[in-house]
GROMACS .gro file of N, CA and C in nm:
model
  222
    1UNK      N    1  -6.516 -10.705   1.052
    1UNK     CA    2  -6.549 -10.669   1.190
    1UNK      C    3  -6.640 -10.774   1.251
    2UNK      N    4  -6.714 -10.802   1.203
    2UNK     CA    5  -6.821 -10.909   1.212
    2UNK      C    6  -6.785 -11.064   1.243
    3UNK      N    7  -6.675 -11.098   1.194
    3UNK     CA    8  -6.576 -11.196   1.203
    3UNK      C    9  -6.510 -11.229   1.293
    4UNK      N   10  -6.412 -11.060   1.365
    4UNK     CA   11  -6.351 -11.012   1.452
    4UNK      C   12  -6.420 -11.095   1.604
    5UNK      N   13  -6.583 -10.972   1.606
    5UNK     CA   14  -6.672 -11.006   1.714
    5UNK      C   15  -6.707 -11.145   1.724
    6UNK      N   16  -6.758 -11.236   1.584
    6UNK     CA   17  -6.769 -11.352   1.620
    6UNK      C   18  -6.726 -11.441   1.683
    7UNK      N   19  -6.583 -11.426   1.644
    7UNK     CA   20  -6.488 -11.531   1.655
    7UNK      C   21  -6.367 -11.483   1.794
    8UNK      N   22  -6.446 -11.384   1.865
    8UNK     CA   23  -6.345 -11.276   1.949
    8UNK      C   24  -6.190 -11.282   1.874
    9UNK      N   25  -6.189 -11.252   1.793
    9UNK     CA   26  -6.002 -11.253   1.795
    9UNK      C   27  -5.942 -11.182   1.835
   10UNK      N   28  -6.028 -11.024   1.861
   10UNK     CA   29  -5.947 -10.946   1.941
   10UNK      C   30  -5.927 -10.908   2.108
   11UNK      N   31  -5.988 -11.037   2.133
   11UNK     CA   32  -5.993 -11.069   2.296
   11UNK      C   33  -6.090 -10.986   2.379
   12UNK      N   34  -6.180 -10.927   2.311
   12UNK     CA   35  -6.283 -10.820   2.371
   12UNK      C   36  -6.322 -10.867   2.490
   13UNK      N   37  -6.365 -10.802   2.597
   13UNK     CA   38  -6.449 -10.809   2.706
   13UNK      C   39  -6.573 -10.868   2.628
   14UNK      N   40  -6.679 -10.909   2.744
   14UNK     CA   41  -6.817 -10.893   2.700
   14UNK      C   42  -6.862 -10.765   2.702
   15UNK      N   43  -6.812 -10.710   2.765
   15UNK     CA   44  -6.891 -10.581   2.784
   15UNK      C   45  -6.825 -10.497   2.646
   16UNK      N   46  -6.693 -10.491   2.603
   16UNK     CA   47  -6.655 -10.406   2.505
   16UNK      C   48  -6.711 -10.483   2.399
   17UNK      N   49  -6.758 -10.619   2.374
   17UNK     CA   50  -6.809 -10.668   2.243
   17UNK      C   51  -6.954 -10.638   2.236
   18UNK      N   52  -7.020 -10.621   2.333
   18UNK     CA   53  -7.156 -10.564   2.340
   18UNK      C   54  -7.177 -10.433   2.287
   19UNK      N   55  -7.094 -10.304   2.357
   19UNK     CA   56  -7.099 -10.188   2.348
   19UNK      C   57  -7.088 -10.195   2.168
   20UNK      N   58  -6.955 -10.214   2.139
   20UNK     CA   59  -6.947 -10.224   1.946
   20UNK      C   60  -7.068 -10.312   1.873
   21UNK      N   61  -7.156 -10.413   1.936
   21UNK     CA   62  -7.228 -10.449   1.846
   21UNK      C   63  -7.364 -10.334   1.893
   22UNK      N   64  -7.381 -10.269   1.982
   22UNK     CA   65  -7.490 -10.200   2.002
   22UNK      C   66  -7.463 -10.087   1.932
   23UNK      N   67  -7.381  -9.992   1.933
   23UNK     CA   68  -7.326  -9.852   1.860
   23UNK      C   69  -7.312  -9.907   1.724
   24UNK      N   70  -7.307 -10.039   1.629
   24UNK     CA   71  -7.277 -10.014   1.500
   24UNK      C   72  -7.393 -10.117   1.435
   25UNK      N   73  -7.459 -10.149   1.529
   25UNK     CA   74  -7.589 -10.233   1.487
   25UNK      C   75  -7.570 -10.344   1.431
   26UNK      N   76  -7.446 -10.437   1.536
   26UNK     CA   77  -7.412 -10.619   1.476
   26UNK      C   78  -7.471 -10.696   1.524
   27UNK      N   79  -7.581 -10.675   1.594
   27UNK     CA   80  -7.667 -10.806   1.683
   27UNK      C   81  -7.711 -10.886   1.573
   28UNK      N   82  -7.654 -11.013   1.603
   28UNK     CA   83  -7.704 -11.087   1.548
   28UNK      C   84  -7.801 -11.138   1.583
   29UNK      N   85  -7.919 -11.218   1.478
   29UNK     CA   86  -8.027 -11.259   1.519
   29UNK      C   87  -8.135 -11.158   1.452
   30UNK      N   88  -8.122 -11.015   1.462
   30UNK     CA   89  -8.233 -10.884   1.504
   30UNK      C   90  -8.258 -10.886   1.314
   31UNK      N   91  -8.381 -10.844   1.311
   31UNK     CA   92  -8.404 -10.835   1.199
   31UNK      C   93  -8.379 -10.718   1.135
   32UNK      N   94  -8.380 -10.603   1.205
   32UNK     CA   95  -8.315 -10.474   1.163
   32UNK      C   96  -8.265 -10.401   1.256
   33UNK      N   97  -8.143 -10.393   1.294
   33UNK     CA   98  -8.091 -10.333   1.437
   33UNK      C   99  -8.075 -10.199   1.398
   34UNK      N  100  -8.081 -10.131   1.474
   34UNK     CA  101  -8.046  -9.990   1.457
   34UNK      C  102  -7.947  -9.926   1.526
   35UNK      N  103  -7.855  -9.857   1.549
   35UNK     CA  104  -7.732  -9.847   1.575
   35UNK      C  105  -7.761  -9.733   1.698
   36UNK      N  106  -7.706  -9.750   1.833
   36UNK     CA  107  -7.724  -9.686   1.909
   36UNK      C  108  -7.621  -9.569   1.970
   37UNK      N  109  -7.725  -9.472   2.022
   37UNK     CA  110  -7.603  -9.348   2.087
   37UNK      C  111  -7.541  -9.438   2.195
   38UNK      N  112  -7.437  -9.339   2.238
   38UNK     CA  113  -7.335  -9.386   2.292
   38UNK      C  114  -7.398  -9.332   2.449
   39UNK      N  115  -7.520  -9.262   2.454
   39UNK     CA  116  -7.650  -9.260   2.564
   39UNK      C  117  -7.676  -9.356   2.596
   40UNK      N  118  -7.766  -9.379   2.457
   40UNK     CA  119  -7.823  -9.516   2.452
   40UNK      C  120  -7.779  -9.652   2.503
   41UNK      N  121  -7.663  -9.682   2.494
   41UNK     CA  122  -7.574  -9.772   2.514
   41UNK      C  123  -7.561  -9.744   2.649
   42UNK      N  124  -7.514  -9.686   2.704
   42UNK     CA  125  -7.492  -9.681   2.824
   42UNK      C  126  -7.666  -9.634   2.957
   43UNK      N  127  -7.766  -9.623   2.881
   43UNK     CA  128  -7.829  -9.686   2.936
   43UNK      C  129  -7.902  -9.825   2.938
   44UNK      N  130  -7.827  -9.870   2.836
   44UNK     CA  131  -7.884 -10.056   2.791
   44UNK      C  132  -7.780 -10.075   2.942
   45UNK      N  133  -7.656 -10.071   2.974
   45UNK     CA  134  -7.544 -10.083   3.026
   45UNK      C  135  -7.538 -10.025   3.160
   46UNK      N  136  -7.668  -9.898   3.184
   46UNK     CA  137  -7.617  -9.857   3.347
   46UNK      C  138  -7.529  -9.786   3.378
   47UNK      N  139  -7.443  -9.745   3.268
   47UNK     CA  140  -7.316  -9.662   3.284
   47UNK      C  141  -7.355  -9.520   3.219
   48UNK      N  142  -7.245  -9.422   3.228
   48UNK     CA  143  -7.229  -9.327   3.160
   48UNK      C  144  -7.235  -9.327   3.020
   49UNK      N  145  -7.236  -9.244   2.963
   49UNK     CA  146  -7.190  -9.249   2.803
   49UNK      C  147  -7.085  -9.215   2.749
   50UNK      N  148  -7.015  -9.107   2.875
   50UNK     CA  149  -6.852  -9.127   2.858
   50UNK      C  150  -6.792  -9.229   2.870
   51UNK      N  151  -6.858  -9.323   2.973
   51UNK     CA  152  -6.773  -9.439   3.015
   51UNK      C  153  -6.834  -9.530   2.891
   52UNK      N  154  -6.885  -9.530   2.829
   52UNK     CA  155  -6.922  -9.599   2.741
   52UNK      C  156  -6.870  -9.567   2.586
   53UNK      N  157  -6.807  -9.423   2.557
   53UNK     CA  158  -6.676  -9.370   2.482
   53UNK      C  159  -6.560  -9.454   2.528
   54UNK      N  160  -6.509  -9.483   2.663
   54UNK     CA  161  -6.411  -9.526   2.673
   54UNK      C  162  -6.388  -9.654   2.649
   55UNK      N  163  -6.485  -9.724   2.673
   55UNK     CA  164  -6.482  -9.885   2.677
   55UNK      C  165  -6.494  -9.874   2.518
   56UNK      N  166  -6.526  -9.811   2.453
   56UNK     CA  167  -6.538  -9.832   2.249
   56UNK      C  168  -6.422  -9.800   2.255
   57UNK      N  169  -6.372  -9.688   2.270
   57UNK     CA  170  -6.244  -9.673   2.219
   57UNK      C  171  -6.088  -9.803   2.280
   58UNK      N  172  -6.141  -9.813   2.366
   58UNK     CA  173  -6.074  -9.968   2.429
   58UNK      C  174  -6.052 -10.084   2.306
   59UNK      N  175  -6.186 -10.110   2.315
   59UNK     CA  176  -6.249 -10.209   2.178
   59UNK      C  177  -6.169 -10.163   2.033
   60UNK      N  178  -6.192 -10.073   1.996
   60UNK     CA  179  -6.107  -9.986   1.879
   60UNK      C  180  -5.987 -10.039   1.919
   61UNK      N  181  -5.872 -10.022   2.007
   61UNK     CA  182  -5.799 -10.030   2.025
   61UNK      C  183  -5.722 -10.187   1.996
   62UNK      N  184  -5.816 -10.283   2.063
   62UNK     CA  185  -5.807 -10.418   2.070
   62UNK      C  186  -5.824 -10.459   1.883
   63UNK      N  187  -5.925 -10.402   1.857
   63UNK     CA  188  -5.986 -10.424   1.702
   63UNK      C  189  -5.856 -10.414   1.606
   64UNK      N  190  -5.811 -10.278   1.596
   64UNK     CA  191  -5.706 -10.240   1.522
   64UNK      C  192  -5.612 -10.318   1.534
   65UNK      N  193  -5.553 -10.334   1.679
   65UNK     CA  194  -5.394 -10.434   1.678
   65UNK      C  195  -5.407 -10.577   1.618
   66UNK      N  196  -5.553 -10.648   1.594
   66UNK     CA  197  -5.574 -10.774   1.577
   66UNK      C  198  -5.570 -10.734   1.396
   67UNK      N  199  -5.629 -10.622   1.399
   67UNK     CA  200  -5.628 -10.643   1.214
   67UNK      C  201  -5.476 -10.597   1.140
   68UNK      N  202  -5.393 -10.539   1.253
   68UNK     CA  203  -5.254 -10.510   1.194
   68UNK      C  204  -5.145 -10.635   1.200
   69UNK      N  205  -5.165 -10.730   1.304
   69UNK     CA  206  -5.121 -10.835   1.298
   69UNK      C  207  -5.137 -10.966   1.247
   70UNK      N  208  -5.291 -10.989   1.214
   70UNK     CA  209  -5.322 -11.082   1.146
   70UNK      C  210  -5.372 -11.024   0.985
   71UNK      N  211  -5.281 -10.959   0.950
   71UNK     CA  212  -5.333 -10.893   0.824
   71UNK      C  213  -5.470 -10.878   0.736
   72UNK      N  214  -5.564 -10.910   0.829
   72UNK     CA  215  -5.689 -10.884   0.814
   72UNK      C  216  -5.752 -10.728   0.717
   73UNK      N  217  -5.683 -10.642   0.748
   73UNK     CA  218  -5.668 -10.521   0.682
   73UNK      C  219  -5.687 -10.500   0.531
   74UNK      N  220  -5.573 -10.575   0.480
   74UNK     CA  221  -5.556 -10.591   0.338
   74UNK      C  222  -5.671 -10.593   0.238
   0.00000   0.00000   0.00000
């Protein structure tokens, strides 16, 4: 996953690569990130937290098709 975000392979927005590194705690750099609500996130963001469900599950979406095609999975 970490790879994924680095290297965008799954063509993420900024905004959908933000939301997944804030909800699963990938910031790089941070010395101990802590993984945020999907509140939380969307007040780092200004948005809802539904709308901030949707844009992850977006991301999910993008994530999965990149690891079924580039056999990343395995």
């Amino acid at each position: 996953l970490k790879e994924i975000l680095g290297c965008n392979l799954a063509g993420l927005s900024d905004v959908e690569r933000n939301v997944i590194q804030e909800r699963f705690a990938l910031v790089s750099g941070v010395e101990s990130p802590v993984p945020r609500t999907l509140e939380g996130v969307g007040r780092l963001l200004g948005v809802t937290k539904e709308r901030v469900r949707q844009i992850q599950n977006n991301a999910f979406k993008k994530i999965r098709r990149t690891l079924e095609t580039c056999d990343l999975a395995a």
